Coordinates of C-alpha atoms and ligand atoms in Angstrom, one line a residue:
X1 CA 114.5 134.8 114.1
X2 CA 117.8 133.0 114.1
X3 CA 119.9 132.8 111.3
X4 CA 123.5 131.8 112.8
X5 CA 122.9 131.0 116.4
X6 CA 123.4 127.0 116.9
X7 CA 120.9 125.5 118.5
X8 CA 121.2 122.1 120.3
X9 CA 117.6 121.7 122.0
X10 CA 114.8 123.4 120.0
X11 CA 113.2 126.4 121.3
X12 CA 113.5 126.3 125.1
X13 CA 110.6 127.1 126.6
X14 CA 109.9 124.0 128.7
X15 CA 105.9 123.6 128.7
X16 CA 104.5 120.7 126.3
X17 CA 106.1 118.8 123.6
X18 CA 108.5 119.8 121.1
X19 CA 107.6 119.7 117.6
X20 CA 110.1 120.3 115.0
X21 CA 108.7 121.9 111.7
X22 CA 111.6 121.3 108.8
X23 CA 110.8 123.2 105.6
X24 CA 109.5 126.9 105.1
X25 CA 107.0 127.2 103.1
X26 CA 103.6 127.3 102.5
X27 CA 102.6 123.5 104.7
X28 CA 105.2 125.0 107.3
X29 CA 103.7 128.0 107.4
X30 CA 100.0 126.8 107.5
X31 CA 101.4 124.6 110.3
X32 CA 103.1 127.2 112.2
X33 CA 99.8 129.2 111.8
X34 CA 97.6 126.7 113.1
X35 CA 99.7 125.9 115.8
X36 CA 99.3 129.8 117.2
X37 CA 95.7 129.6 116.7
X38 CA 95.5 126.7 119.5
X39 CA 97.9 128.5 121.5
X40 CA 100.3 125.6 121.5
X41 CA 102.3 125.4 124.6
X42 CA 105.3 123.6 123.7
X43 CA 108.6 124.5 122.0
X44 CA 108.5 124.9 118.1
X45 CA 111.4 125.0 116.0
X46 CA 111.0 125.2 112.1
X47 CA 114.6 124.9 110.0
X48 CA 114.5 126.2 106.3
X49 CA 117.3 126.4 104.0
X50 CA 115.6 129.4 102.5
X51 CA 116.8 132.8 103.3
X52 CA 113.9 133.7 104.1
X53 CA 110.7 133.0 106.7
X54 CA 107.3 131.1 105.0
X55 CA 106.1 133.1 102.2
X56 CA 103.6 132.7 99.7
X57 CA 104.8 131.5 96.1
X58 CA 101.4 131.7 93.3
X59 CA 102.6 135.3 93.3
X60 CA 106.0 134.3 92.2
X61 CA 104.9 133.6 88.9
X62 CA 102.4 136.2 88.8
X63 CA 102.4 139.9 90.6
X64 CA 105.7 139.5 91.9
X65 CA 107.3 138.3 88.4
X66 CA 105.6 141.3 86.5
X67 CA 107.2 143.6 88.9
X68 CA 103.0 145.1 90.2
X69 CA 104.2 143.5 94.0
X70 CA 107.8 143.9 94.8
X71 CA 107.3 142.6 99.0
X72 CA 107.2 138.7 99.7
X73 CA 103.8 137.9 101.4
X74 CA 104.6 136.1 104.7
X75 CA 102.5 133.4 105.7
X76 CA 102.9 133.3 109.5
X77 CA 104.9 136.8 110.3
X78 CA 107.1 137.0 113.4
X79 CA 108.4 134.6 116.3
X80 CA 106.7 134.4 119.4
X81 CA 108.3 133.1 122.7
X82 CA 108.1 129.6 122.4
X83 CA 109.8 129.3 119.2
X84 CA 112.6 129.5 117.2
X85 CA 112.6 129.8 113.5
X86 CA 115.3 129.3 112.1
X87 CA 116.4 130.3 108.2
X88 CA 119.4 129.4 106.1
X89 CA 119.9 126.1 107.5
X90 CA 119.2 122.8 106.1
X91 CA 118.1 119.3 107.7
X92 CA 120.4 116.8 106.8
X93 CA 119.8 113.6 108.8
X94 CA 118.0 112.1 111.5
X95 CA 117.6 109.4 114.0
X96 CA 113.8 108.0 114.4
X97 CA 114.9 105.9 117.6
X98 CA 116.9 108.5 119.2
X99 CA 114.0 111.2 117.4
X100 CA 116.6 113.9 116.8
X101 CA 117.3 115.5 113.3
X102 CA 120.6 117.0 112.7
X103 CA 121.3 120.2 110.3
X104 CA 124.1 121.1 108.6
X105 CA 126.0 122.4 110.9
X106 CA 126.0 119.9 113.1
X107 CA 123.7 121.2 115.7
X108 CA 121.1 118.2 116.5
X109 CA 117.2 118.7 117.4
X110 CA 115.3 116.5 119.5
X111 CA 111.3 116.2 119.0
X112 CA 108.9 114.4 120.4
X113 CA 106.3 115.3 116.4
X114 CA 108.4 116.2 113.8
X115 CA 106.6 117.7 110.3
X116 CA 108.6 117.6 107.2
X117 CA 107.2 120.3 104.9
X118 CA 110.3 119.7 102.7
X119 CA 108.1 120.6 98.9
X120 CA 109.8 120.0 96.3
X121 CA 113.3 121.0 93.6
X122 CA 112.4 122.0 90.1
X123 CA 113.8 118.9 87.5
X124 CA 116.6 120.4 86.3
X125 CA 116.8 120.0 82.2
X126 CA 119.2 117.5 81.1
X127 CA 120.0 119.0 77.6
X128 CA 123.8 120.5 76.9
X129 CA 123.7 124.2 77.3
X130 CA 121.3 123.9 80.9
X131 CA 124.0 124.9 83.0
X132 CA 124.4 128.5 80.6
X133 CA 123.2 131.9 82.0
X134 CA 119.2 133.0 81.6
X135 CA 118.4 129.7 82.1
X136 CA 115.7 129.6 84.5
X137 CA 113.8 127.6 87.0
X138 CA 111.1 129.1 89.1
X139 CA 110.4 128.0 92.8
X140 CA 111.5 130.4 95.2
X141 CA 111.9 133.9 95.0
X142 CA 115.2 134.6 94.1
X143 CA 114.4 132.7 91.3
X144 CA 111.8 134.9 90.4
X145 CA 114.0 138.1 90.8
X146 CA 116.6 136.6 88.1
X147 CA 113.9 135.7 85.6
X148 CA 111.9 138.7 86.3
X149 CA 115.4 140.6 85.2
X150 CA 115.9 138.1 82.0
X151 CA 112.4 139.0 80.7
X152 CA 112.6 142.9 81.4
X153 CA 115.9 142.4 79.1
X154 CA 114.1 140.4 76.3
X155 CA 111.4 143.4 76.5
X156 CA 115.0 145.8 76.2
X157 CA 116.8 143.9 73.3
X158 CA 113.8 142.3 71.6
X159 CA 115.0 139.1 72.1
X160 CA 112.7 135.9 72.9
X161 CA 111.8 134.0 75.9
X162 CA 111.7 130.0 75.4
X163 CA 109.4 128.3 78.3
X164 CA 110.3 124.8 78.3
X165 CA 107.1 123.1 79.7
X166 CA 103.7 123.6 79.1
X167 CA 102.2 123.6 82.6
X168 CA 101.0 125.7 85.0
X169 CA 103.9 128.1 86.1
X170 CA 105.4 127.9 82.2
X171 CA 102.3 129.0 81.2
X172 CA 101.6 131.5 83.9
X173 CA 105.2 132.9 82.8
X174 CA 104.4 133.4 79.1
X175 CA 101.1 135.2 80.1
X176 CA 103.2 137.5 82.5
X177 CA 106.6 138.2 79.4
X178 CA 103.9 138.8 76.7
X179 CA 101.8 141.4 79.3
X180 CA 106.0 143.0 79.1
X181 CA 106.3 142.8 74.7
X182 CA 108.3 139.7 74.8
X183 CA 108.1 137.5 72.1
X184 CA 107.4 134.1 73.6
X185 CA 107.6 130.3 72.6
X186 CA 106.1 127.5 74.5
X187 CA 107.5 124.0 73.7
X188 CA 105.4 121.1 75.4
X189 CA 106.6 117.7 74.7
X190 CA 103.5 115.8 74.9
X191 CA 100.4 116.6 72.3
X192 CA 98.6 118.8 75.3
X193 CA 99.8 121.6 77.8
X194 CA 99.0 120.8 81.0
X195 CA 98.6 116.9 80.5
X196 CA 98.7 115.7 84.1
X197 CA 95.8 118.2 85.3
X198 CA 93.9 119.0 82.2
X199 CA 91.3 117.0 80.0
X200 CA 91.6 117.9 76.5
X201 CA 88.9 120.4 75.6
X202 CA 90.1 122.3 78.6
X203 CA 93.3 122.0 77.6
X204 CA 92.8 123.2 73.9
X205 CA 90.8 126.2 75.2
X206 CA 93.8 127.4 77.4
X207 CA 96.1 126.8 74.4
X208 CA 93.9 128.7 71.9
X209 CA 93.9 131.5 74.9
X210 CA 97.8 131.6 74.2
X211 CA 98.2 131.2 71.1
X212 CA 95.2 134.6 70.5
X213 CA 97.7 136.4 72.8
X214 CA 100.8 135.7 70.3
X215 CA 102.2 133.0 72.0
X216 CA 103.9 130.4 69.5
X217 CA 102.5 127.5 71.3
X218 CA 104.6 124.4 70.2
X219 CA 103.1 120.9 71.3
X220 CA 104.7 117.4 70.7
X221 CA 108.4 119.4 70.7
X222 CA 111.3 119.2 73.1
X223 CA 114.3 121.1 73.0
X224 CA 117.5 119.0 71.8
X225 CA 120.2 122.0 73.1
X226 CA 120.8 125.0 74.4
X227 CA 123.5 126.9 73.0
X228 CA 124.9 130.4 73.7
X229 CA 128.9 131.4 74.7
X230 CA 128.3 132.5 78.7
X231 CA 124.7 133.3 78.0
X232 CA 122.3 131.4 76.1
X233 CA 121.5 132.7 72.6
X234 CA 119.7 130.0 70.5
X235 CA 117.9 126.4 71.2
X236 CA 118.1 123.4 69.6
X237 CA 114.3 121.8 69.0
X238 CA 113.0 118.3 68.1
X239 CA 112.1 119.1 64.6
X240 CA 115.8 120.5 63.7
X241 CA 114.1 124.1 63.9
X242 CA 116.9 126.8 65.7
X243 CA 115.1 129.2 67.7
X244 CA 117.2 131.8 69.1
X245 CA 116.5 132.9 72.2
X246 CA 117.3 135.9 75.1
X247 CA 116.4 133.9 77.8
X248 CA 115.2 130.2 79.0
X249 CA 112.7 129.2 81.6
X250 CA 112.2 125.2 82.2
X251 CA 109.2 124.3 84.3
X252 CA 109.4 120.8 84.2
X253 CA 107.8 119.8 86.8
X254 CA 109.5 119.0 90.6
X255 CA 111.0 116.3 92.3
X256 CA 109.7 115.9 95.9
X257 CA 112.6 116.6 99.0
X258 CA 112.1 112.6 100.2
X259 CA 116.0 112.4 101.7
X260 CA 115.6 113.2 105.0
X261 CA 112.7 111.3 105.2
X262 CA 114.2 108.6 103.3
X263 CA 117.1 109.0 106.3
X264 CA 114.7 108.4 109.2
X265 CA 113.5 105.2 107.6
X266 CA 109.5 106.4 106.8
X267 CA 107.7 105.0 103.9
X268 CA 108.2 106.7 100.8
X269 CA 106.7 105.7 97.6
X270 CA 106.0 109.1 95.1
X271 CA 106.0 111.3 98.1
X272 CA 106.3 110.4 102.0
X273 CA 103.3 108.3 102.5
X274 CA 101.3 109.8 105.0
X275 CA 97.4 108.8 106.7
X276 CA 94.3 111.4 106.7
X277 CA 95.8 112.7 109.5
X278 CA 99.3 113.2 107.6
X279 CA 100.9 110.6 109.9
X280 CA 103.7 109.0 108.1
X281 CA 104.9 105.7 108.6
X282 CA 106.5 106.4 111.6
X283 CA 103.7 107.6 114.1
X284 CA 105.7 110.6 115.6
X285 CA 106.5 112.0 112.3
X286 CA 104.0 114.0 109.8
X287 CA 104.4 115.1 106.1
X288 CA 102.2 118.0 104.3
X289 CA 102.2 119.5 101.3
X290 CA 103.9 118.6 97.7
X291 CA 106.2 116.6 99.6
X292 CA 103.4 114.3 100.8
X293 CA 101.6 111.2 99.3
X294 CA 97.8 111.1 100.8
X295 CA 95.1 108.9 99.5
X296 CA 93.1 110.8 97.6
X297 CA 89.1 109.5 96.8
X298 CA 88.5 111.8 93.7
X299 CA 91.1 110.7 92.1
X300 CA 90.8 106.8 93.1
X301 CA 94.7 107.4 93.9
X302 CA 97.1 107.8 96.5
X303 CA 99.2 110.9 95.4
X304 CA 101.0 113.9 95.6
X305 CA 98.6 116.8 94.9
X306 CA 100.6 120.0 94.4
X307 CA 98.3 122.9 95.2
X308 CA 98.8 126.1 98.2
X309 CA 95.4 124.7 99.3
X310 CA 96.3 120.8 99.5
X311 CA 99.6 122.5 101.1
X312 CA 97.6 124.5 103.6
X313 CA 95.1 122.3 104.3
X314 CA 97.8 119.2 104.9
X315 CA 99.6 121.6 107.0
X316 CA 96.8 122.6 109.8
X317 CA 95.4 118.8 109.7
X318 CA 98.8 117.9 110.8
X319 CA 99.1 120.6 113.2
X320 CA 95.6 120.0 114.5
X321 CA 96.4 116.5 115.4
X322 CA 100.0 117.0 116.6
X323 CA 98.4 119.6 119.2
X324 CA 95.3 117.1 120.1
X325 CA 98.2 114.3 121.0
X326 CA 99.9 116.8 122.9
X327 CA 96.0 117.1 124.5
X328 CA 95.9 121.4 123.2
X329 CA 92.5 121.6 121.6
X330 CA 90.4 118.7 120.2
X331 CA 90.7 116.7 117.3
X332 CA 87.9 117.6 115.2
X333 CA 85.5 115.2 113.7
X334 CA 86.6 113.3 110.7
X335 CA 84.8 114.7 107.8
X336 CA 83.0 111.3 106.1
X337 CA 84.2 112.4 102.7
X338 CA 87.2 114.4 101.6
X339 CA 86.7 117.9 99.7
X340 CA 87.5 118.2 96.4
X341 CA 90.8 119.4 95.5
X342 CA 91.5 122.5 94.6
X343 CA 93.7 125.7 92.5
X344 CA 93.9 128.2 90.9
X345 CA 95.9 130.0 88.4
X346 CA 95.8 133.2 86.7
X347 CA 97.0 134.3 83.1
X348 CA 96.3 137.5 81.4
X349 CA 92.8 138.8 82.3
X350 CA 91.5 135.4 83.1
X351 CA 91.1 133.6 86.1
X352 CA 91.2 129.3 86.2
X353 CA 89.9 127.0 88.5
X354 CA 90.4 123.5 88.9
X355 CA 87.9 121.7 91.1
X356 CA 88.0 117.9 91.6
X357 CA 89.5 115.7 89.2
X358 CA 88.7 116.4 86.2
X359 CA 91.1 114.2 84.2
X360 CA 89.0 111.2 85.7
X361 CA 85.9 112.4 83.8
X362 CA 83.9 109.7 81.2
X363 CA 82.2 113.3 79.9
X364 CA 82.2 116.3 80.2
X365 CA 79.2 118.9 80.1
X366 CA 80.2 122.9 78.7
X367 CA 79.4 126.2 78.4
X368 CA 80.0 127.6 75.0
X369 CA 83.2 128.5 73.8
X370 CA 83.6 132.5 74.2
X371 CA 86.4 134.7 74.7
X372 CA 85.2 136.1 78.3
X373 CA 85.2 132.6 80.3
X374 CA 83.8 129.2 80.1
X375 CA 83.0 126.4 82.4
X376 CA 83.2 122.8 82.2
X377 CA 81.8 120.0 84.4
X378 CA 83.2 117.0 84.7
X379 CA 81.3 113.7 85.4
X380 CA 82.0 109.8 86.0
X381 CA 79.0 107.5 85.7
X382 CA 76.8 110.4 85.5
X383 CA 78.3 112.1 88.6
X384 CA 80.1 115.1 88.8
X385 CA 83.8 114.9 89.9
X386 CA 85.5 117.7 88.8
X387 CA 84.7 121.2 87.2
X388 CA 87.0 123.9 85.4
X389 CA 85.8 127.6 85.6
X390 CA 87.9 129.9 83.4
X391 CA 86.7 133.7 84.7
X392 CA 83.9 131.9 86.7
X393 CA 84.8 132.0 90.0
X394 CA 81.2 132.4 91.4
X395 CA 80.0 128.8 90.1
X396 CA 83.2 126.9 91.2
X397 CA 82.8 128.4 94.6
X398 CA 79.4 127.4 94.4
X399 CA 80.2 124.2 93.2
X400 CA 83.4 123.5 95.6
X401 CA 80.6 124.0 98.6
X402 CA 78.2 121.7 97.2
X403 CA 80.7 119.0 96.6
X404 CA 82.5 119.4 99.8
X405 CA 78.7 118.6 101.5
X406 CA 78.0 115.9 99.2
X407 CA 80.8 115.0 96.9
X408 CA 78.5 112.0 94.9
X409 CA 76.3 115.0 93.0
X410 CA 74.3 113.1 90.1
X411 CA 74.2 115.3 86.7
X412 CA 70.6 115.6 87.2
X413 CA 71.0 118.1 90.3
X414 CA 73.6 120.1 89.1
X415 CA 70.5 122.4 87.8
X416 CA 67.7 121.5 91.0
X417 CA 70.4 122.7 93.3
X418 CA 69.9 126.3 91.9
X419 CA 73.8 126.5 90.6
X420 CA 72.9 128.1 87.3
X421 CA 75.4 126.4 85.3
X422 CA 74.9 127.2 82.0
X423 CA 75.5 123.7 80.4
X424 CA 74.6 123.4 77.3
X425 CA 76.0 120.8 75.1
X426 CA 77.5 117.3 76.5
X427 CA 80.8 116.2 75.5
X428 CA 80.8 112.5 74.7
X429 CA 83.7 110.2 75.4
X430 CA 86.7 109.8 77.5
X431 CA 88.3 113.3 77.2
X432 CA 91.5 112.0 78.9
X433 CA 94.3 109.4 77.4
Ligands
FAD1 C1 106.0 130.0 91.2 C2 104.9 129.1 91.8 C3 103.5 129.5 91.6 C4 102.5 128.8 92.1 N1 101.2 129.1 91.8 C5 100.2 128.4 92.3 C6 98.9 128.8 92.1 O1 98.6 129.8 91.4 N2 97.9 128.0 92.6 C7 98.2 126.9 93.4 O2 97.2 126.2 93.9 N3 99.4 126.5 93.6 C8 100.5 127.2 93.1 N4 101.7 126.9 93.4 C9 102.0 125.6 94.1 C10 102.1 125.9 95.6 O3 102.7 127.1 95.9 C11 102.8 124.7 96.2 O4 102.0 123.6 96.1 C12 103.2 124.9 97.7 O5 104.1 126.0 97.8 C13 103.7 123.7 98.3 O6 104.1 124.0 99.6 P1 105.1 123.1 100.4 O7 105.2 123.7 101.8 O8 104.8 121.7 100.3 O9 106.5 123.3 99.6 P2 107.3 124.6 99.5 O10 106.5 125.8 99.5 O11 108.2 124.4 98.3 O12 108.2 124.6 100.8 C14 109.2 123.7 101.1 C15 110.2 124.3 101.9 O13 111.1 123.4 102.6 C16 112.5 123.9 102.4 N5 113.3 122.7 102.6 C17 113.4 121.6 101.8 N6 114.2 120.7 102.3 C18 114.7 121.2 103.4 C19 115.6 120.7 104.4 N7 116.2 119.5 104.3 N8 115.9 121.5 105.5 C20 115.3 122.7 105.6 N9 114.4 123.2 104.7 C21 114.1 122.5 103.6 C22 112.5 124.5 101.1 O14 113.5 125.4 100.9 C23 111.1 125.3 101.2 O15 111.3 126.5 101.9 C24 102.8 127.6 92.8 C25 104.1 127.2 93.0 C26 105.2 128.0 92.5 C27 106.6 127.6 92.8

């Protein structure tokens, strides 16, 4: 691994075509990965600006923030002899005529595919007092070593934690600082956490899940101010309250790294527009993972999807064709349909998953409400398009293979096909504004 050497050419070795991987994490990785698997020939180079090789990040906000893992898990671990992987070093510019990319420090890499894997920078909050200390963002894993430190000192001095953002990796962060005593406030400007992935029943389970576990769960609030003398100490909200505070976490959301691409004159509209096979714009030059805007049939959208598995999966289809071009390995055949998306998350003792899209559901179909788990499933015009399983991972594995076979599954199956779902009582109406 190279973390000072410049490099002018890529990797040397002189067999097949170059590819050029920039980014490090989890599409580069799946990439990289994928690439071994067909024994790809050619040279590989992958430039992060990370200090670190790919790793995994869901157990940033999870294991690795409650302190139970304390190692990174790598994604793709070592170098092998045709490549050069190269950390601490960013991609700054590029030239799709001359198809060269230049880093910042100067040293310039020609490729004959280049994948940009580039993800995504947390929104930074615009309020005064952002810029004072313990106030978090969490996307890589120094990130998480900081925050990780600002909630063991909340557990110390008693003080609480303020998540800003009531989303995933907000929410997966109150779970982990009230498993450590922390008091915890969540403050969610809109009238629902998790508004852009959520429907609303499933929405007001997960916040009743919170708010039985002690969290003060504050919808329709934003913070007005941060204020503190080095260190934050109290926050301003909407309704005049003043909360004070130890420490400050802001998941807000992330805006996708388009500049380079941007630079090399591809198509970017909410992420780097990119075909089934990830081809951008420009046909030498891919795009995977949160970075990348894909047409996507269950959600009747193009758009970014920001999921490890859309990130893996975008990754290795990328790879898969770069390598078939390069004629290593075969393209395989074009699935007719696409699966359904895809994550996970986990808080407390319970396990979610998202299957589909369920925020383009006309009803929704439930098991009864009950502290252990529940499951919805979500339909449009009487077909099933997405499904939530909170501590059911059996039927949304179930589910995800039956979809991914035949994604236009009629109501009336969901019980002939021998899933089991316990469905009980229909939902009526449009769940999602
Ligand atoms: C804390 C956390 C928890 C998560 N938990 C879950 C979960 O439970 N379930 C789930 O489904 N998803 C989860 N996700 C989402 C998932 O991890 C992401 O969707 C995935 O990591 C996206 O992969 P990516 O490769 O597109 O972007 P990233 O993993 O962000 O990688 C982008 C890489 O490119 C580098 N880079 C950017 N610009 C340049 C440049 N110009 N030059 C060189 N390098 C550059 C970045 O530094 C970074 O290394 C989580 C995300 C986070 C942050």
């Amino acid at each position: 691994m190279s973390t000072t050497t410049p490099i002018s050419c890529g990797a040397t070795h002189s067999d097949g075509r170059r590819v050029v991987i920039v980014g490090g994490g989890q599409a580069a990785g799946a990439a990289l990965k994928r690439l071994r698997q067909l024994d790809y020939p050619g040279p590989i180079t992958l430039v992060s600006d990370e200090a670190q090789l790919p790793y995994e990040r869901p157990p940033l906000s999870k294991e690795y923030l409650r302190g139970v893992e304390r190692d990174l898990r790598w994604i793709a671990p070592g170098e092998r002899l045709n490549e050069q992987l190269t950390i601490n070093r960013a991609a700054v510019a590029g030239d799709a005529g001359a198809r060269t990319i230049t880093c910042d420090d100067g040293t310039q890499l020609p490729y004959d595919f280049l994948l940009l894997a580039t993800g995504g920078t947390p929104r930074r909050l615009a309020t005064p007092g952002a810029e004072l200390d313990n106030v978090h963002c969490l996307r890589r894993a120094n990130d998480a070593v900081a925050l990780r430190q600002s909630i063991e000192k909340c557990a110390q001095a008693r003080q609480r934690l303020l998540v800003i953002g009531g989303s995933w990796i907000g929410l997966e962060v109150a779970a982990g600082a009230r498993e450590a005593g922390v008091e915890v406030t969540v403050v969610e400007q809109e009238e629902q956490l998790c508004g852009r992935t959520l429907p609303a029943s499933a929405a007001r389970w997960l916040q009743a899940l919170h708010v039985s576990r002690g969290v003060d769960v504050r919808l329709g609030t934003s913070v007005v101010s941060l204020d503190g003398n080095r260190e934050v100490r109290s926050a301003r909200l909407s309704n005049g309250a003043l909360l004070p505070v130890g420490a400050v976490i802001a998941g807000i959301g992330i805006a996708p790294n388009t500049l380079l691409a941007q630079r090399l004159g591809v198509l970017v509209r909410s992420g780097i527009v990119v075909d089934r096979h990830c081809r951008s714009s420009i046909p030498e030059i891919y795009a995977a993972g949160d970075v990348a805007e894909q047409a996507c049939s269950w959600h009747e959208n193009s758009l970014r999807i920001e999921t490890w598995e859309n990130a893996n999966r975008q990754g290795e289809t990328a790879a898969t064709h770069i390598a078939g071009l390069a004629g290593i390995g075969t393209h395989p055949p074009v699935p007719d349909h696409e699966p359904p998306p895809w994550f996970w998350s986990d808080q407390y003792d319970m396990n979610l998953q998202v299957l589909g899209a369920p925020t383009c559901c006309d009803a929704v179909l439930a098991s009864p409400s009950s502290e252990s788990g529940r499951l919805f499933v979500h339909l449009r015009g009487g077909l099933v398009v997405g499904a939530i399983g909170i501590n059911r991972p059996r039927e949304i594995r179930r589910l995800r293979k039956q979809l991914t076979e035949r994604p236009n599954l009629p109501r009336s199956e969901l019980l002939q096909q021998g899933l089991g779902l316990p469905l009980v009582f229909p939902l009526k109406g449009k769940e999602h504004a």
